[in-house]
Amino acid sequence: MNKVTIAVVEDEVIIANDICDTLETLGYSVLEPAINYTEALETIEKHKPDLVILDIQLSGKKDGIDLAWKIKEDYNIPFIFLTSNADQLTIDRAKRVDPPAYLMKPFNEDELYSSIEIVLFNFAEKQKEDENLVINDSIFIKQQMLFKKVKFEDILFLKSDHVYVEIVTKNQNKYVVRGTLNSYLGKLDNNFVRIHRSYIANLSHLDMINQVTIKIGAIELPIGQRYRKTLLDRINIA
């Protein structure tokens, strides 16, 4: 299972390293911290983190609030403000971005952990059709009050079961989540295609295909008549 990946944007090196150490202790995967708006955008674009923790005060012309607006407009990534600034003007500017969380320095480990998990939970709640969270190239599957990260590339196929979907991975793990195949198809990458009213397959794991079935590893899946042409077009078979 992949860890949740977090980007830290903080222009004070000692504080940035302390935050990163705390996050690693909590079991998260942490990217190299960015110190300004430009570095942060480069990190987000290159590594596609699952969550961003950003200080409001950054070196350069654009601060953390400017960065938060950019993240909100161009990326489907939740963020947490982390700052020692509590003046009313700063709070008013920050509120306009509608931040998922706002942590004041100094923070402790429990406060940081709780904020991250609550932000992921609330972000997932905004996704209307299921209980789980899709960020970049991964789905976060809700298990009690925590989220387990499953990368798209590890998924073999999805199977519909009324109002639930079973997600099967290449290590044979199975996760049952609430939702519909259509709700997930729009969130997955281009390797996934509907092959049957009950199945979505990850074509990157395709081993065999004939007129009525495909094979992924040792698993054979049916091809629905109405989905056959789309499937064949996707894999360039006339």
PDB file of N, CA and C in Angstrom, residues 122-225:
ATOM      1  N   ASN A 122     -12.895  15.334   5.042  1.00  0.00           N
ATOM      2  CA  ASN A 122     -13.830  16.350   4.556  1.00  0.00           C
ATOM      3  C   ASN A 122     -13.746  16.528   3.047  1.00  0.00           C
ATOM      4  N   PHE A 123     -12.532  16.406   2.508  1.00  0.00           N
ATOM      5  CA  PHE A 123     -12.360  16.507   1.062  1.00  0.00           C
ATOM      6  C   PHE A 123     -13.110  15.380   0.364  1.00  0.00           C
ATOM      7  N   ALA A 124     -13.057  14.198   0.961  1.00  0.00           N
ATOM      8  CA  ALA A 124     -13.770  13.052   0.397  1.00  0.00           C
ATOM      9  C   ALA A 124     -15.281  13.246   0.466  1.00  0.00           C
ATOM     10  N   GLU A 125     -15.753  13.861   1.546  1.00  0.00           N
ATOM     11  CA  GLU A 125     -17.191  14.063   1.711  1.00  0.00           C
ATOM     12  C   GLU A 125     -17.776  14.954   0.623  1.00  0.00           C
ATOM     13  N   LYS A 126     -16.943  15.817   0.051  1.00  0.00           N
ATOM     14  CA  LYS A 126     -17.419  16.714  -0.997  1.00  0.00           C
ATOM     15  C   LYS A 126     -17.627  15.994  -2.325  1.00  0.00           C
ATOM     16  N   GLN A 127     -17.080  14.796  -2.432  1.00  0.00           N
ATOM     17  CA  GLN A 127     -17.289  14.020  -3.647  1.00  0.00           C
ATOM     18  C   GLN A 127     -18.615  13.289  -3.505  1.00  0.00           C
ATOM     19  N   LYS A 128     -19.573  13.711  -4.266  1.00  0.00           N
ATOM     20  CA  LYS A 128     -20.969  13.370  -4.031  1.00  0.00           C
ATOM     21  C   LYS A 128     -21.290  11.891  -4.157  1.00  0.00           C
ATOM     22  N   GLU A 129     -20.663  11.184  -5.083  1.00  0.00           N
ATOM     23  CA  GLU A 129     -21.165   9.872  -5.440  1.00  0.00           C
ATOM     24  C   GLU A 129     -20.502   8.717  -4.702  1.00  0.00           C
ATOM     25  N   ASP A 130     -19.479   8.984  -3.928  1.00  0.00           N
ATOM     26  CA  ASP A 130     -18.847   7.900  -3.195  1.00  0.00           C
ATOM     27  C   ASP A 130     -18.220   8.430  -1.923  1.00  0.00           C
ATOM     28  N   GLU A 131     -17.764   7.514  -1.082  1.00  0.00           N
ATOM     29  CA  GLU A 131     -17.193   7.886   0.203  1.00  0.00           C
ATOM     30  C   GLU A 131     -15.690   8.067   0.126  1.00  0.00           C
ATOM     31  N   ASN A 132     -15.115   7.855  -1.041  1.00  0.00           N
ATOM     32  CA  ASN A 132     -13.672   7.815  -1.158  1.00  0.00           C
ATOM     33  C   ASN A 132     -13.145   9.021  -1.914  1.00  0.00           C
ATOM     34  N   LEU A 133     -11.855   9.150  -1.897  1.00  0.00           N
ATOM     35  CA  LEU A 133     -11.196  10.357  -2.365  1.00  0.00           C
ATOM     36  C   LEU A 133     -10.249  10.018  -3.501  1.00  0.00           C
ATOM     37  N   VAL A 134     -10.369  10.746  -4.616  1.00  0.00           N
ATOM     38  CA  VAL A 134      -9.459  10.565  -5.742  1.00  0.00           C
ATOM     39  C   VAL A 134      -8.613  11.817  -5.874  1.00  0.00           C
ATOM     40  N   ILE A 135      -7.301  11.646  -5.765  1.00  0.00           N
ATOM     41  CA  ILE A 135      -6.366  12.750  -5.943  1.00  0.00           C
ATOM     42  C   ILE A 135      -5.278  12.294  -6.905  1.00  0.00           C
ATOM     43  N   ASN A 136      -5.136  13.041  -7.996  1.00  0.00           N
ATOM     44  CA  ASN A 136      -4.108  12.748  -8.993  1.00  0.00           C
ATOM     45  C   ASN A 136      -4.204  11.312  -9.490  1.00  0.00           C
ATOM     46  N   ASP A 137      -3.204  10.471  -9.199  1.00  0.00           N
ATOM     47  CA  ASP A 137      -3.149   9.121  -9.760  1.00  0.00           C
ATOM     48  C   ASP A 137      -3.481   8.048  -8.737  1.00  0.00           C
ATOM     49  N   SER A 138      -4.256   8.391  -7.716  1.00  0.00           N
ATOM     50  CA  SER A 138      -4.558   7.435  -6.653  1.00  0.00           C
ATOM     51  C   SER A 138      -5.980   7.605  -6.144  1.00  0.00           C
ATOM     52  N   ILE A 139      -6.503   6.517  -5.585  1.00  0.00           N
ATOM     53  CA  ILE A 139      -7.770   6.574  -4.873  1.00  0.00           C
ATOM     54  C   ILE A 139      -7.492   6.282  -3.408  1.00  0.00           C
ATOM     55  N   PHE A 140      -8.109   7.058  -2.535  1.00  0.00           N
ATOM     56  CA  PHE A 140      -7.957   6.866  -1.099  1.00  0.00           C
ATOM     57  C   PHE A 140      -9.225   6.198  -0.587  1.00  0.00           C
ATOM     58  N   ILE A 141      -9.082   4.971  -0.130  1.00  0.00           N
ATOM     59  CA  ILE A 141     -10.233   4.166   0.258  1.00  0.00           C
ATOM     60  C   ILE A 141     -10.470   4.310   1.753  1.00  0.00           C
ATOM     61  N   LYS A 142     -11.672   4.731   2.089  1.00  0.00           N
ATOM     62  CA  LYS A 142     -12.020   4.984   3.481  1.00  0.00           C
ATOM     63  C   LYS A 142     -12.166   3.670   4.236  1.00  0.00           C
ATOM     64  N   GLN A 143     -11.400   3.533   5.306  1.00  0.00           N
ATOM     65  CA  GLN A 143     -11.495   2.378   6.186  1.00  0.00           C
ATOM     66  C   GLN A 143     -11.570   2.896   7.613  1.00  0.00           C
ATOM     67  N   GLN A 144     -12.774   2.852   8.171  1.00  0.00           N
ATOM     68  CA  GLN A 144     -13.071   3.482   9.451  1.00  0.00           C
ATOM     69  C   GLN A 144     -12.771   4.975   9.337  1.00  0.00           C
ATOM     70  N   MET A 145     -11.864   5.527  10.145  1.00  0.00           N
ATOM     71  CA  MET A 145     -11.582   6.958  10.091  1.00  0.00           C
ATOM     72  C   MET A 145     -10.290   7.276   9.345  1.00  0.00           C
ATOM     73  N   LEU A 146      -9.698   6.281   8.693  1.00  0.00           N
ATOM     74  CA  LEU A 146      -8.455   6.484   7.957  1.00  0.00           C
ATOM     75  C   LEU A 146      -8.681   6.239   6.472  1.00  0.00           C
ATOM     76  N   PHE A 147      -7.698   6.642   5.655  1.00  0.00           N
ATOM     77  CA  PHE A 147      -7.764   6.432   4.223  1.00  0.00           C
ATOM     78  C   PHE A 147      -6.539   5.642   3.771  1.00  0.00           C
ATOM     79  N   LYS A 148      -6.772   4.588   3.003  1.00  0.00           N
ATOM     80  CA  LYS A 148      -5.705   3.783   2.424  1.00  0.00           C
ATOM     81  C   LYS A 148      -5.505   4.203   0.970  1.00  0.00           C
ATOM     82  N   LYS A 149      -4.265   4.464   0.604  1.00  0.00           N
ATOM     83  CA  LYS A 149      -3.959   4.937  -0.743  1.00  0.00           C
ATOM     84  C   LYS A 149      -3.701   3.762  -1.682  1.00  0.00           C
ATOM     85  N   VAL A 150      -4.416   3.738  -2.813  1.00  0.00           N
ATOM     86  CA  VAL A 150      -4.212   2.726  -3.849  1.00  0.00           C
ATOM     87  C   VAL A 150      -3.962   3.454  -5.165  1.00  0.00           C
ATOM     88  N   LYS A 151      -2.803   3.233  -5.761  1.00  0.00           N
ATOM     89  CA  LYS A 151      -2.474   3.898  -7.017  1.00  0.00           C
ATOM     90  C   LYS A 151      -3.247   3.262  -8.169  1.00  0.00           C
ATOM     91  N   PHE A 152      -3.626   4.083  -9.147  1.00  0.00           N
ATOM     92  CA  PHE A 152      -4.356   3.580 -10.310  1.00  0.00           C
ATOM     93  C   PHE A 152      -3.612   2.420 -10.968  1.00  0.00           C
ATOM     94  N   GLU A 153      -2.286   2.549 -11.069  1.00  0.00           N
ATOM     95  CA  GLU A 153      -1.499   1.539 -11.783  1.00  0.00           C
ATOM     96  C   GLU A 153      -1.548   0.170 -11.101  1.00  0.00           C
ATOM     97  N   ASP A 154      -1.938   0.135  -9.826  1.00  0.00           N
ATOM     98  CA  ASP A 154      -2.020  -1.137  -9.104  1.00  0.00           C
ATOM     99  C   ASP A 154      -3.387  -1.803  -9.230  1.00  0.00           C
ATOM    100  N   ILE A 155      -4.357  -1.103  -9.807  1.00  0.00           N
ATOM    101  CA  ILE A 155      -5.713  -1.643  -9.931  1.00  0.00           C
ATOM    102  C   ILE A 155      -5.826  -2.484 -11.202  1.00  0.00           C
ATOM    103  N   LEU A 156      -6.362  -3.708 -11.068  1.00  0.00           N
ATOM    104  CA  LEU A 156      -6.602  -4.569 -12.228  1.00  0.00           C
ATOM    105  C   LEU A 156      -7.952  -4.260 -12.868  1.00  0.00           C
ATOM    106  N   PHE A 157      -8.994  -4.245 -12.046  1.00  0.00           N
ATOM    107  CA  PHE A 157     -10.331  -3.957 -12.569  1.00  0.00           C
ATOM    108  C   PHE A 157     -11.262  -3.555 -11.437  1.00  0.00           C
ATOM    109  N   LEU A 158     -12.408  -2.998 -11.819  1.00  0.00           N
ATOM    110  CA  LEU A 158     -13.471  -2.657 -10.886  1.00  0.00           C
ATOM    111  C   LEU A 158     -14.717  -3.421 -11.293  1.00  0.00           C
ATOM    112  N   LYS A 159     -15.436  -3.928 -10.305  1.00  0.00           N
ATOM    113  CA  LYS A 159     -16.641  -4.716 -10.559  1.00  0.00           C
ATOM    114  C   LYS A 159     -17.823  -4.096  -9.826  1.00  0.00           C
ATOM    115  N   SER A 160     -18.922  -3.918 -10.540  1.00  0.00           N
ATOM    116  CA  SER A 160     -20.117  -3.328  -9.948  1.00  0.00           C
ATOM    117  C   SER A 160     -20.938  -4.370  -9.209  1.00  0.00           C
ATOM    118  N   ASP A 161     -21.480  -3.958  -8.057  1.00  0.00           N
ATOM    119  CA  ASP A 161     -22.392  -4.807  -7.298  1.00  0.00           C
ATOM    120  C   ASP A 161     -23.467  -3.903  -6.705  1.00  0.00           C
ATOM    121  N   HIS A 162     -24.455  -3.574  -7.540  1.00  0.00           N
ATOM    122  CA  HIS A 162     -25.544  -2.676  -7.159  1.00  0.00           C
ATOM    123  C   HIS A 162     -24.987  -1.301  -6.776  1.00  0.00           C
ATOM    124  N   VAL A 163     -25.111  -0.892  -5.512  1.00  0.00           N
ATOM    125  CA  VAL A 163     -24.633   0.435  -5.109  1.00  0.00           C
ATOM    126  C   VAL A 163     -23.199   0.387  -4.592  1.00  0.00           C
ATOM    127  N   TYR A 164     -22.526  -0.728  -4.792  1.00  0.00           N
ATOM    128  CA  TYR A 164     -21.138  -0.867  -4.358  1.00  0.00           C
ATOM    129  C   TYR A 164     -20.247  -1.209  -5.545  1.00  0.00           C
ATOM    130  N   VAL A 165     -18.952  -0.926  -5.391  1.00  0.00           N
ATOM    131  CA  VAL A 165     -17.955  -1.270  -6.396  1.00  0.00           C
ATOM    132  C   VAL A 165     -16.826  -2.022  -5.704  1.00  0.00           C
ATOM    133  N   GLU A 166     -16.443  -3.152  -6.291  1.00  0.00           N
ATOM    134  CA  GLU A 166     -15.307  -3.918  -5.781  1.00  0.00           C
ATOM    135  C   GLU A 166     -14.074  -3.559  -6.602  1.00  0.00           C
ATOM    136  N   ILE A 167     -13.020  -3.124  -5.925  1.00  0.00           N
ATOM    137  CA  ILE A 167     -11.762  -2.761  -6.577  1.00  0.00           C
ATOM    138  C   ILE A 167     -10.755  -3.873  -6.311  1.00  0.00           C
ATOM    139  N   VAL A 168     -10.224  -4.460  -7.387  1.00  0.00           N
ATOM    140  CA  VAL A 168      -9.280  -5.576  -7.270  1.00  0.00           C
ATOM    141  C   VAL A 168      -7.907  -5.103  -7.735  1.00  0.00           C
ATOM    142  N   THR A 169      -6.884  -5.320  -6.910  1.00  0.00           N
ATOM    143  CA  THR A 169      -5.535  -4.855  -7.232  1.00  0.00           C
ATOM    144  C   THR A 169      -4.638  -6.019  -7.647  1.00  0.00           C
ATOM    145  N   LYS A 170      -3.461  -5.671  -8.165  1.00  0.00           N
ATOM    146  CA  LYS A 170      -2.565  -6.693  -8.701  1.00  0.00           C
ATOM    147  C   LYS A 170      -1.973  -7.598  -7.627  1.00  0.00           C
ATOM    148  N   ASN A 171      -2.004  -7.174  -6.364  1.00  0.00           N
ATOM    149  CA  ASN A 171      -1.572  -8.074  -5.293  1.00  0.00           C
ATOM    150  C   ASN A 171      -2.748  -8.821  -4.680  1.00  0.00           C
ATOM    151  N   GLN A 172      -3.885  -8.817  -5.429  1.00  0.00           N
ATOM    152  CA  GLN A 172      -5.091  -9.566  -5.086  1.00  0.00           C
ATOM    153  C   GLN A 172      -5.846  -9.021  -3.879  1.00  0.00           C
ATOM    154  N   ASN A 173      -5.529  -7.804  -3.465  1.00  0.00           N
ATOM    155  CA  ASN A 173      -6.362  -7.155  -2.452  1.00  0.00           C
ATOM    156  C   ASN A 173      -7.688  -6.748  -3.084  1.00  0.00           C
ATOM    157  N   LYS A 174      -8.749  -6.816  -2.295  1.00  0.00           N
ATOM    158  CA  LYS A 174     -10.071  -6.414  -2.766  1.00  0.00           C
ATOM    159  C   LYS A 174     -10.658  -5.406  -1.790  1.00  0.00           C
ATOM    160  N   TYR A 175     -11.187  -4.307  -2.342  1.00  0.00           N
ATOM    161  CA  TYR A 175     -11.791  -3.263  -1.532  1.00  0.00           C
ATOM    162  C   TYR A 175     -13.209  -3.025  -2.029  1.00  0.00           C
ATOM    163  N   VAL A 176     -14.159  -3.032  -1.130  1.00  0.00           N
ATOM    164  CA  VAL A 176     -15.549  -2.769  -1.487  1.00  0.00           C
ATOM    165  C   VAL A 176     -15.892  -1.352  -1.048  1.00  0.00           C
ATOM    166  N   VAL A 177     -16.307  -0.521  -2.010  1.00  0.00           N
ATOM    167  CA  VAL A 177     -16.594   0.879  -1.743  1.00  0.00           C
ATOM    168  C   VAL A 177     -17.982   1.219  -2.262  1.00  0.00           C
ATOM    169  N   ARG A 178     -18.580   2.245  -1.694  1.00  0.00           N
ATOM    170  CA  ARG A 178     -19.885   2.693  -2.164  1.00  0.00           C
ATOM    171  C   ARG A 178     -19.711   3.565  -3.403  1.00  0.00           C
ATOM    172  N   GLY A 179     -20.599   3.372  -4.386  1.00  0.00           N
ATOM    173  CA  GLY A 179     -20.537   4.182  -5.589  1.00  0.00           C
ATOM    174  C   GLY A 179     -20.974   3.392  -6.808  1.00  0.00           C
ATOM    175  N   THR A 180     -20.828   4.008  -7.967  1.00  0.00           N
ATOM    176  CA  THR A 180     -21.170   3.364  -9.230  1.00  0.00           C
ATOM    177  C   THR A 180     -19.941   3.337 -10.124  1.00  0.00           C
ATOM    178  N   LEU A 181     -19.962   2.452 -11.128  1.00  0.00           N
ATOM    179  CA  LEU A 181     -18.845   2.401 -12.068  1.00  0.00           C
ATOM    180  C   LEU A 181     -18.690   3.734 -12.799  1.00  0.00           C
ATOM    181  N   ASN A 182     -19.799   4.345 -13.179  1.00  0.00           N
ATOM    182  CA  ASN A 182     -19.720   5.624 -13.888  1.00  0.00           C
ATOM    183  C   ASN A 182     -19.064   6.705 -13.040  1.00  0.00           C
ATOM    184  N   SER A 183     -19.350   6.700 -11.742  1.00  0.00           N
ATOM    185  CA  SER A 183     -18.770   7.727 -10.876  1.00  0.00           C
ATOM    186  C   SER A 183     -17.259   7.582 -10.783  1.00  0.00           C
ATOM    187  N   TYR A 184     -16.755   6.348 -10.876  1.00  0.00           N
ATOM    188  CA  TYR A 184     -15.312   6.130 -10.809  1.00  0.00           C
ATOM    189  C   TYR A 184     -14.648   6.295 -12.167  1.00  0.00           C
ATOM    190  N   LEU A 185     -15.337   5.928 -13.236  1.00  0.00           N
ATOM    191  CA  LEU A 185     -14.731   5.992 -14.565  1.00  0.00           C
ATOM    192  C   LEU A 185     -14.298   7.414 -14.903  1.00  0.00           C
ATOM    193  N   GLY A 186     -15.083   8.395 -14.496  1.00  0.00           N
ATOM    194  CA  GLY A 186     -14.739   9.775 -14.787  1.00  0.00           C
ATOM    195  C   GLY A 186     -13.560  10.302 -13.998  1.00  0.00           C
ATOM    196  N   LYS A 187     -13.131   9.551 -12.979  1.00  0.00           N
ATOM    197  CA  LYS A 187     -12.042  10.006 -12.121  1.00  0.00           C
ATOM    198  C   LYS A 187     -10.743   9.245 -12.363  1.00  0.00           C
ATOM    199  N   LEU A 188     -10.826   8.101 -13.047  1.00  0.00           N
ATOM    200  CA  LEU A 188      -9.647   7.290 -13.315  1.00  0.00           C
ATOM    201  C   LEU A 188      -8.922   7.801 -14.557  1.00  0.00           C
ATOM    202  N   ASP A 189      -7.695   7.308 -14.790  1.00  0.00           N
ATOM    203  CA  ASP A 189      -6.945   7.793 -15.952  1.00  0.00           C
ATOM    204  C   ASP A 189      -7.346   7.043 -17.219  1.00  0.00           C
ATOM    205  N   ASN A 190      -6.666   7.350 -18.326  1.00  0.00           N
ATOM    206  CA  ASN A 190      -7.073   6.838 -19.638  1.00  0.00           C
ATOM    207  C   ASN A 190      -6.791   5.357 -19.848  1.00  0.00           C
ATOM    208  N   ASN A 191      -6.114   4.707 -18.922  1.00  0.00           N
ATOM    209  CA  ASN A 191      -5.889   3.264 -19.041  1.00  0.00           C
ATOM    210  C   ASN A 191      -7.148   2.459 -18.727  1.00  0.00           C
ATOM    211  N   PHE A 192      -8.133   3.105 -18.109  1.00  0.00           N
ATOM    212  CA  PHE A 192      -9.331   2.392 -17.682  1.00  0.00           C
ATOM    213  C   PHE A 192     -10.448   2.562 -18.709  1.00  0.00           C
ATOM    214  N   VAL A 193     -11.147   1.452 -19.002  1.00  0.00           N
ATOM    215  CA  VAL A 193     -12.228   1.488 -19.977  1.00  0.00           C
ATOM    216  C   VAL A 193     -13.349   0.562 -19.515  1.00  0.00           C
ATOM    217  N   ARG A 194     -14.569   0.971 -19.770  1.00  0.00           N
ATOM    218  CA  ARG A 194     -15.736   0.144 -19.454  1.00  0.00           C
ATOM    219  C   ARG A 194     -15.806  -0.973 -20.484  1.00  0.00           C
ATOM    220  N   ILE A 195     -15.803  -2.224 -20.034  1.00  0.00           N
ATOM    221  CA  ILE A 195     -15.849  -3.361 -20.957  1.00  0.00           C
ATOM    222  C   ILE A 195     -17.161  -4.136 -20.849  1.00  0.00           C
ATOM    223  N   HIS A 196     -17.942  -3.821 -19.833  1.00  0.00           N
ATOM    224  CA  HIS A 196     -19.170  -4.565 -19.553  1.00  0.00           C
ATOM    225  C   HIS A 196     -19.988  -3.712 -18.594  1.00  0.00           C
ATOM    226  N   ARG A 197     -21.279  -3.948 -18.520  1.00  0.00           N
ATOM    227  CA  ARG A 197     -22.084  -3.157 -17.590  1.00  0.00           C
ATOM    228  C   ARG A 197     -21.623  -3.335 -16.149  1.00  0.00           C
ATOM    229  N   SER A 198     -20.890  -4.424 -15.884  1.00  0.00           N
ATOM    230  CA  SER A 198     -20.450  -4.706 -14.519  1.00  0.00           C
ATOM    231  C   SER A 198     -18.952  -4.547 -14.305  1.00  0.00           C
ATOM    232  N   TYR A 199     -18.194  -4.157 -15.356  1.00  0.00           N
ATOM    233  CA  TYR A 199     -16.740  -4.133 -15.212  1.00  0.00           C
ATOM    234  C   TYR A 199     -16.094  -2.913 -15.873  1.00  0.00           C
ATOM    235  N   ILE A 200     -15.079  -2.383 -15.198  1.00  0.00           N
ATOM    236  CA  ILE A 200     -14.106  -1.459 -15.773  1.00  0.00           C
ATOM    237  C   ILE A 200     -12.751  -2.140 -15.664  1.00  0.00           C
ATOM    238  N   ALA A 201     -11.993  -2.179 -16.760  1.00  0.00           N
ATOM    239  CA  ALA A 201     -10.698  -2.854 -16.767  1.00  0.00           C
ATOM    240  C   ALA A 201      -9.566  -1.849 -16.955  1.00  0.00           C
ATOM    241  N   ASN A 202      -8.428  -2.164 -16.357  1.00  0.00           N
ATOM    242  CA  ASN A 202      -7.211  -1.380 -16.547  1.00  0.00           C
ATOM    243  C   ASN A 202      -6.436  -2.014 -17.696  1.00  0.00           C
ATOM    244  N   LEU A 203      -6.429  -1.360 -18.859  1.00  0.00           N
ATOM    245  CA  LEU A 203      -5.826  -1.945 -20.057  1.00  0.00           C
ATOM    246  C   LEU A 203      -4.316  -2.091 -19.951  1.00  0.00           C
ATOM    247  N   SER A 204      -3.689  -1.418 -19.009  1.00  0.00           N
ATOM    248  CA  SER A 204      -2.244  -1.583 -18.850  1.00  0.00           C
ATOM    249  C   SER A 204      -1.898  -2.972 -18.322  1.00  0.00           C
ATOM    250  N   HIS A 205      -2.900  -3.704 -17.825  1.00  0.00           N
ATOM    251  CA  HIS A 205      -2.673  -5.074 -17.338  1.00  0.00           C
ATOM    252  C   HIS A 205      -3.269  -6.121 -18.280  1.00  0.00           C
ATOM    253  N   LEU A 206      -3.701  -5.708 -19.463  1.00  0.00           N
ATOM    254  CA  LEU A 206      -4.344  -6.621 -20.411  1.00  0.00           C
ATOM    255  C   LEU A 206      -3.351  -7.657 -20.935  1.00  0.00           C
ATOM    256  N   ASP A 207      -3.721  -8.950 -20.836  1.00  0.00           N
ATOM    257  CA  ASP A 207      -2.862 -10.038 -21.316  1.00  0.00           C
ATOM    258  C   ASP A 207      -3.427 -10.738 -22.546  1.00  0.00           C
ATOM    259  N   MET A 208      -4.758 -10.754 -22.680  1.00  0.00           N
ATOM    260  CA  MET A 208      -5.365 -11.471 -23.798  1.00  0.00           C
ATOM    261  C   MET A 208      -6.747 -10.901 -24.069  1.00  0.00           C
ATOM    262  N   ILE A 209      -7.151 -10.948 -25.349  1.00  0.00           N
ATOM    263  CA  ILE A 209      -8.491 -10.506 -25.707  1.00  0.00           C
ATOM    264  C   ILE A 209      -9.007 -11.348 -26.862  1.00  0.00           C
ATOM    265  N   ASN A 210     -10.296 -11.716 -26.794  1.00  0.00           N
ATOM    266  CA  ASN A 210     -10.969 -12.319 -27.939  1.00  0.00           C
ATOM    267  C   ASN A 210     -12.298 -11.601 -28.124  1.00  0.00           C
ATOM    268  N   GLN A 211     -13.212 -12.169 -28.848  1.00  0.00           N
ATOM    269  CA  GLN A 211     -14.460 -11.480 -29.149  1.00  0.00           C
ATOM    270  C   GLN A 211     -15.391 -11.329 -27.949  1.00  0.00           C
ATOM    271  N   VAL A 212     -15.208 -12.166 -26.934  1.00  0.00           N
ATOM    272  CA  VAL A 212     -16.174 -12.149 -25.826  1.00  0.00           C
ATOM    273  C   VAL A 212     -15.548 -11.930 -24.456  1.00  0.00           C
ATOM    274  N   THR A 213     -14.232 -12.055 -24.338  1.00  0.00           N
ATOM    275  CA  THR A 213     -13.598 -11.892 -23.029  1.00  0.00           C
ATOM    276  C   THR A 213     -12.234 -11.222 -23.166  1.00  0.00           C
ATOM    277  N   ILE A 214     -11.767 -10.675 -22.049  1.00  0.00           N
ATOM    278  CA  ILE A 214     -10.374 -10.274 -21.930  1.00  0.00           C
ATOM    279  C   ILE A 214      -9.788 -11.028 -20.746  1.00  0.00           C
ATOM    280  N   LYS A 215      -8.465 -11.095 -20.711  1.00  0.00           N
ATOM    281  CA  LYS A 215      -7.802 -11.773 -19.611  1.00  0.00           C
ATOM    282  C   LYS A 215      -6.777 -10.833 -18.997  1.00  0.00           C
ATOM    283  N   ILE A 216      -6.864 -10.687 -17.695  1.00  0.00           N
ATOM    284  CA  ILE A 216      -5.911  -9.899 -16.926  1.00  0.00           C
ATOM    285  C   ILE A 216      -5.283 -10.845 -15.915  1.00  0.00           C
ATOM    286  N   GLY A 217      -4.028 -11.207 -16.157  1.00  0.00           N
ATOM    287  CA  GLY A 217      -3.420 -12.240 -15.332  1.00  0.00           C
ATOM    288  C   GLY A 217      -4.179 -13.538 -15.515  1.00  0.00           C
ATOM    289  N   ALA A 218      -4.599 -14.134 -14.412  1.00  0.00           N
ATOM    290  CA  ALA A 218      -5.360 -15.384 -14.477  1.00  0.00           C
ATOM    291  C   ALA A 218      -6.862 -15.141 -14.472  1.00  0.00           C
ATOM    292  N   ILE A 219      -7.267 -13.874 -14.493  1.00  0.00           N
ATOM    293  CA  ILE A 219      -8.683 -13.532 -14.356  1.00  0.00           C
ATOM    294  C   ILE A 219      -9.284 -13.207 -15.716  1.00  0.00           C
ATOM    295  N   GLU A 220     -10.382 -13.872 -16.044  1.00  0.00           N
ATOM    296  CA  GLU A 220     -11.076 -13.651 -17.302  1.00  0.00           C
ATOM    297  C   GLU A 220     -12.321 -12.808 -17.044  1.00  0.00           C
ATOM    298  N   LEU A 221     -12.487 -11.753 -17.841  1.00  0.00           N
ATOM    299  CA  LEU A 221     -13.617 -10.843 -17.671  1.00  0.00           C
ATOM    300  C   LEU A 221     -14.430 -10.783 -18.958  1.00  0.00           C
ATOM    301  N   PRO A 222     -15.754 -10.680 -18.855  1.00  0.00           N
ATOM    302  CA  PRO A 222     -16.593 -10.642 -20.059  1.00  0.00           C
ATOM    303  C   PRO A 222     -16.559  -9.278 -20.741  1.00  0.00           C
ATOM    304  N   ILE A 223     -16.756  -9.291 -22.060  1.00  0.00           N
ATOM    305  CA  ILE A 223     -16.910  -8.055 -22.829  1.00  0.00           C
ATOM    306  C   ILE A 223     -18.379  -7.924 -23.205  1.00  0.00           C
ATOM    307  N   GLY A 224     -19.004  -6.846 -22.791  1.00  0.00           N
ATOM    308  CA  GLY A 224     -20.394  -6.608 -23.163  1.00  0.00           C
ATOM    309  C   GLY A 224     -20.492  -6.145 -24.608  1.00  0.00           C
ATOM    310  N   GLN A 225     -21.541  -6.567 -25.299  1.00  0.00           N
ATOM    311  CA  GLN A 225     -21.681  -6.246 -26.716  1.00  0.00           C
ATOM    312  C   GLN A 225     -21.657  -4.743 -26.975  1.00  0.00           C
TER     313      GLN A 225
END
